[in-house]
């Protein structure tokens, strides 16, 4: 049911009633929520005290425990000096190799991206979400190939539960968007930040190439760093965080992700040794994680692992994720396990795919907790039959 909210925006009454089980029409309520084009922030702005049923996490019997604060922690890697000191570079390559094989995640310090840019992209994200709802609605869409895609939950109509999160996504490479297509309140910093991400991406793919025993430029030459999408997430304070998630457990559908966390509010967790491990914010640091496509071409050498964001009573929390390898740009490049890494004892474990096919398969199924890689894996029966 729609009501007029205190800020003039239509308010959706999706709060669970006592007889919610009997009358709950999920499809109708998802459409009702989406039609407002105000996202989760719109619910919070209207003073909601109970989260709508569409955000309830489904029961999960395989839920893993959360590790203690001092029990496990992801590696922190310092990039300072890798271009001038060969012994330092060798040390970094070894640390990145170990982290990519065992964790799939690491935090990066002294990465070369100016701290002022990190602050400004977060401020720009806040400016976007805190502007008038009618202005934001101009960017709201479910067509995920536009230069900018703003909505709440890209998989709203396919996922088992909606996440307590709004997102806008800008495709910044290889084709640079028309500046007029981007939101004015964060246009300049999106371009500047993307330039910094492209520079850092080239460095990281060089280190990852060496970590695989390949030529420094190998991953760049096969265009792993060519496509770039910048995703700006907004997680409003949640009145019932125990009932939902900020982001459902998932692995990323790219080669590599560079994440800028909120300095103040945590919530990011990675699954390691069957435990959820907190990744606490380190001011000025960037979180790096291996994506599904890098696991595929490394033939399981590097691991793309499940991670999630828990909901929080505090907020808003913002984060900015730079995805390398998003497959919406036209390319004939086909990706499969790198032949230099294969042998009789280490045969190909995945079939080849284009970026476009992988991207659209991932988006079609949504964040359901099951790795998209399973769809591309060569099963034992296939291997026996050649």
XYZ file of C-alpha atoms in Angstrom:
386
model
C 0.000 0.000 0.000
C 1.274 3.513 -0.860
C 1.123 6.398 1.608
C 2.297 9.973 1.331
C 5.547 10.229 3.296
C 6.577 13.123 5.488
C 9.100 14.287 2.866
C 6.554 14.293 0.053
C 7.722 10.982 -1.370
C 5.298 8.109 -1.693
C 5.855 5.684 1.158
C 5.445 1.947 0.729
C 3.835 0.064 3.590
C 5.522 -3.315 3.356
C 5.914 -3.960 7.062
C 4.975 -7.484 8.125
C 1.587 -7.894 9.725
C 0.530 -10.575 12.183
C -0.996 -12.582 9.338
C 1.887 -11.857 6.917
C 2.454 -15.520 6.106
C -1.105 -15.893 4.928
C -1.272 -12.772 2.759
C 2.338 -12.184 1.709
C 2.568 -11.678 -2.070
C 6.297 -11.371 -2.689
C 6.085 -10.487 -6.385
C 3.573 -7.715 -5.784
C 5.542 -6.239 -2.916
C 8.797 -6.325 -4.871
C 7.119 -4.390 -7.674
C 5.583 -1.960 -5.195
C 9.010 -1.274 -3.708
C 10.734 -0.961 -7.086
C 8.085 1.386 -8.455
C 8.908 4.006 -5.816
C 12.419 4.374 -7.327
C 13.474 5.586 -3.886
C 15.383 2.470 -2.808
C 16.093 1.380 0.733
C 16.998 4.958 1.579
C 13.422 5.939 0.765
C 12.153 3.490 3.379
C 14.530 4.847 6.011
C 13.739 8.466 5.153
C 10.100 7.707 5.883
C 10.911 6.458 9.375
C 10.375 2.744 8.905
C 10.846 0.782 12.162
C 10.273 -2.757 10.841
C 11.920 -3.940 7.674
C 9.661 -5.198 4.863
C 9.270 -8.934 4.460
C 11.026 -8.862 1.058
C 14.317 -8.202 2.902
C 14.055 -11.190 5.249
C 16.941 -13.615 4.894
C 15.740 -17.126 4.042
C 16.579 -19.785 6.661
C 20.051 -21.192 5.985
C 21.001 -24.439 7.705
C 24.595 -24.121 6.476
C 25.237 -20.795 8.209
C 28.863 -20.508 9.322
C 30.030 -18.966 12.598
C 31.808 -15.620 12.781
C 35.485 -15.852 13.745
C 36.724 -14.000 16.800
C 38.512 -10.672 16.408
C 41.966 -12.134 16.990
C 41.358 -15.594 15.526
C 41.847 -14.859 11.821
C 42.677 -11.778 9.758
C 43.289 -11.225 6.063
C 46.811 -10.286 4.924
C 47.851 -6.636 4.689
C 50.336 -5.939 1.877
C 52.464 -2.803 1.497
C 53.156 -1.760 -2.117
C 55.687 0.939 -1.322
C 58.910 0.591 -3.316
C 57.867 -2.241 -5.660
C 58.882 -0.256 -8.759
C 62.336 0.730 -7.454
C 63.431 -2.185 -5.264
C 63.596 -5.630 -6.893
C 63.788 -7.464 -3.561
C 60.732 -5.552 -2.327
C 58.837 -6.452 -5.508
C 59.764 -10.112 -5.114
C 58.488 -10.031 -1.528
C 55.212 -8.423 -2.609
C 54.743 -10.951 -5.429
C 55.188 -13.802 -2.946
C 52.731 -12.269 -0.478
C 50.151 -11.624 -3.196
C 50.544 -15.204 -4.446
C 49.995 -16.642 -0.979
C 47.044 -14.367 -0.245
C 45.423 -15.107 -3.615
C 45.814 -18.864 -3.165
C 44.751 -19.098 0.487
C 42.402 -16.184 1.081
C 41.355 -14.639 -2.219
C 41.500 -11.339 -0.315
C 44.083 -8.911 1.000
C 44.260 -5.299 2.126
C 46.586 -2.912 0.312
C 48.438 0.034 1.848
C 50.775 2.566 0.216
C 49.000 1.826 -3.063
C 49.646 5.230 -4.606
C 46.052 6.479 -4.829
C 45.937 9.911 -3.147
C 43.969 9.897 0.107
C 42.129 13.012 -1.056
C 40.670 10.986 -3.931
C 39.509 8.262 -1.549
C 37.751 10.817 0.633
C 36.179 12.643 -2.292
C 34.749 9.543 -3.985
C 33.062 8.609 -0.694
C 31.776 12.165 -0.303
C 30.572 12.116 -3.907
C 28.711 8.873 -3.204
C 27.002 10.466 -0.215
C 26.110 13.539 -2.266
C 24.436 11.362 -4.881
C 22.257 9.492 -2.407
C 21.432 12.510 -0.272
C 20.166 14.642 -3.166
C 16.473 15.048 -3.843
C 14.705 11.786 -4.662
C 13.164 13.245 -7.801
C 16.662 13.973 -9.143
C 17.878 10.439 -8.381
C 14.834 8.932 -10.082
C 16.141 10.250 -13.397
C 18.941 7.670 -13.160
C 16.858 4.757 -11.822
C 16.785 1.834 -14.254
C 16.770 -1.949 -14.575
C 18.646 -1.819 -17.895
C 22.139 -2.855 -16.843
C 23.974 -1.764 -19.972
C 23.486 1.990 -19.619
C 26.447 4.265 -18.750
C 25.015 4.622 -15.253
C 22.708 2.131 -13.593
C 21.072 3.229 -10.332
C 18.667 0.972 -8.471
C 18.193 -1.058 -5.333
C 19.356 -4.664 -5.785
C 20.289 -5.517 -9.389
C 18.736 -8.952 -8.763
C 15.665 -7.708 -6.893
C 13.252 -9.984 -8.779
C 15.433 -13.117 -8.883
C 17.280 -13.287 -5.547
C 15.813 -15.208 -2.580
C 15.884 -12.000 -0.500
C 16.484 -8.337 -1.151
C 19.561 -6.741 0.405
C 19.514 -3.635 2.587
C 21.494 -1.630 0.014
C 21.186 0.817 -2.862
C 23.750 1.025 -5.669
C 24.724 3.105 -8.634
C 27.110 1.672 -11.185
C 29.101 3.551 -13.827
C 30.866 1.824 -16.723
C 34.177 3.715 -16.967
C 36.194 1.547 -19.345
C 37.227 0.755 -21.912
C 34.813 3.336 -23.321
C 34.671 6.567 -21.339
C 31.073 7.725 -20.831
C 29.731 11.076 -21.912
C 30.214 13.391 -18.895
C 26.625 14.624 -19.278
C 25.378 11.081 -18.634
C 26.871 11.003 -15.129
C 25.400 12.645 -12.010
C 26.611 16.224 -11.676
C 27.198 15.907 -7.911
C 29.923 13.277 -8.370
C 30.842 13.529 -12.063
C 34.355 14.952 -11.698
C 35.514 12.576 -8.985
C 34.150 9.556 -10.882
C 36.440 10.386 -13.785
C 39.453 11.154 -11.591
C 38.980 8.112 -9.356
C 38.576 5.841 -12.375
C 41.887 7.069 -13.774
C 43.562 6.141 -10.490
C 41.899 2.725 -10.480
C 43.119 2.026 -14.010
C 46.691 2.863 -12.991
C 46.453 0.696 -9.883
C 44.828 -2.095 -11.872
C 47.758 -2.252 -14.268
C 50.144 -2.542 -11.300
C 48.091 -5.259 -9.634
C 47.650 -7.332 -12.788
C 51.399 -7.101 -13.314
C 52.059 -8.455 -9.816
C 49.398 -11.157 -10.255
C 50.940 -12.200 -13.586
C 54.324 -12.639 -11.909
C 52.666 -14.491 -9.026
C 51.402 -17.014 -11.596
C 54.895 -17.358 -13.068
C 53.949 -15.437 -16.207
C 55.361 -12.383 -17.958
C 54.551 -9.151 -16.091
C 52.254 -7.899 -18.840
C 50.471 -11.200 -19.485
C 47.122 -10.456 -17.830
C 47.015 -6.949 -19.257
C 47.783 -8.235 -22.744
C 44.754 -10.531 -22.606
C 42.704 -7.494 -21.523
C 41.881 -8.478 -17.951
C 42.173 -4.815 -16.955
C 40.371 -3.314 -19.956
C 36.795 -3.196 -18.655
C 36.138 -1.108 -15.548
C 32.898 -0.583 -13.657
C 32.705 1.582 -10.532
C 29.937 0.621 -8.103
C 28.976 3.069 -5.350
C 27.015 1.354 -2.563
C 24.867 2.982 0.109
C 23.847 0.961 3.186
C 21.326 2.887 5.316
C 21.000 2.234 9.032
C 18.814 -0.838 9.514
C 16.237 -1.071 12.338
C 16.365 -4.897 12.341
C 19.829 -5.923 11.098
C 19.461 -9.451 12.453
C 16.764 -10.183 9.846
C 18.608 -9.185 6.684
C 21.981 -8.592 5.053
C 23.603 -5.575 3.457
C 24.890 -7.878 0.704
C 24.172 -11.593 0.395
C 27.138 -13.974 0.364
C 28.577 -14.100 -3.143
C 31.746 -14.152 -5.241
C 32.452 -11.378 -7.756
C 31.806 -11.866 -11.489
C 35.023 -10.168 -12.635
C 38.782 -10.694 -12.712
C 39.634 -8.442 -9.784
C 37.856 -6.048 -7.404
C 39.373 -3.040 -5.655
C 37.129 -1.982 -2.759
C 37.205 1.229 -0.782
C 35.490 0.627 2.544
C 33.764 3.094 4.827
C 36.379 4.272 7.359
C 33.990 4.239 10.299
C 31.420 1.484 9.824
C 32.512 -2.080 9.131
C 30.430 -5.006 7.979
C 32.449 -6.710 5.244
C 33.168 -10.386 5.954
C 34.987 -13.070 3.967
C 34.419 -16.834 4.272
C 37.660 -18.561 5.282
C 38.085 -22.026 6.794
C 34.277 -22.234 7.176
C 34.146 -19.083 9.289
C 33.088 -15.536 8.513
C 36.073 -13.290 9.089
C 35.607 -9.561 9.588
C 37.650 -7.251 7.364
C 38.012 -4.194 9.581
C 38.395 -0.833 7.837
C 41.959 0.510 7.750
C 41.974 4.246 6.965
C 43.567 4.796 3.563
C 43.681 1.090 2.691
C 42.000 -0.679 -0.224
C 40.607 -4.212 -0.104
C 41.558 -6.421 -3.068
C 39.762 -9.626 -3.943
C 40.097 -12.230 -6.673
C 37.055 -12.569 -8.944
C 35.510 -15.636 -10.542
C 37.115 -14.971 -13.925
C 40.618 -14.914 -12.460
C 39.941 -18.193 -10.686
C 38.741 -19.592 -14.011
C 41.769 -18.539 -16.086
C 44.198 -19.514 -13.305
C 42.517 -22.960 -13.267
C 41.721 -22.706 -9.534
C 45.220 -21.517 -8.634
C 43.820 -18.229 -7.306
C 40.594 -18.358 -5.309
C 37.456 -16.301 -5.720
C 35.784 -16.643 -2.357
C 32.402 -15.907 -0.848
C 31.998 -12.630 1.000
C 29.100 -10.616 2.365
C 28.156 -7.386 4.119
C 26.154 -7.565 7.326
C 23.457 -4.993 8.011
C 24.066 -2.496 10.798
C 22.018 -0.278 13.079
C 24.510 2.476 12.355
C 24.565 4.278 9.076
C 24.771 5.231 6.407
C 27.727 3.109 5.370
C 29.183 3.741 1.915
C 31.676 1.755 -0.130
C 33.085 2.016 -3.650
C 33.973 -1.143 -5.597
C 35.989 -1.044 -8.824
C 35.352 -4.145 -10.929
C 37.884 -5.114 -13.613
C 36.541 -7.239 -16.443
C 32.815 -6.525 -16.467
C 31.584 -7.945 -19.770
C 29.212 -5.406 -21.281
C 31.595 -4.032 -23.892
C 31.957 -5.735 -27.296
C 34.996 -7.993 -27.451
C 35.726 -11.250 -29.243
C 38.205 -12.341 -26.561
C 37.468 -15.829 -25.220
C 38.700 -16.806 -21.765
C 39.625 -20.229 -20.497
C 42.348 -21.683 -18.280
C 45.730 -20.218 -19.278
C 47.526 -22.858 -21.328
C 50.924 -22.067 -19.762
C 49.507 -23.165 -16.402
C 48.146 -26.503 -17.637
C 49.801 -29.915 -17.693
C 48.873 -33.585 -17.724
C 48.564 -33.435 -13.940
C 46.738 -30.124 -14.066
C 44.204 -30.308 -16.935
C 41.720 -27.549 -17.684
C 38.922 -27.433 -15.109
C 36.726 -24.913 -16.932
C 35.321 -24.466 -20.397
C 35.942 -21.261 -22.286
C 33.562 -18.312 -22.074
C 33.246 -14.749 -23.253
C 33.005 -11.935 -20.725
C 29.522 -11.122 -21.975
C 28.242 -14.672 -21.449
C 29.741 -14.877 -17.981
C 28.395 -11.470 -16.969
C 24.859 -12.109 -18.156
C 24.736 -15.597 -16.632
C 25.808 -14.144 -13.281
C 23.247 -11.327 -13.435
C 20.433 -13.585 -14.590
C 20.777 -15.829 -11.538
C 21.454 -13.101 -8.973
C 23.153 -13.429 -5.600
C 21.885 -16.810 -4.463
C 24.968 -18.015 -2.594
C 25.971 -20.498 -5.331
C 29.125 -19.783 -7.325
C 28.594 -18.952 -11.003
C 31.813 -20.864 -11.691
C 29.958 -24.154 -11.256
C 28.121 -23.478 -14.509
C 31.436 -23.304 -16.420
C 33.271 -26.139 -14.674
C 34.178 -29.240 -16.678
C 32.713 -32.195 -14.805
C 34.443 -35.565 -14.485
C 32.019 -37.135 -16.960
C 33.008 -34.537 -19.565
C 36.685 -35.240 -18.917
C 36.256 -38.990 -19.331
C 34.395 -38.518 -22.588
C 37.003 -36.120 -23.928
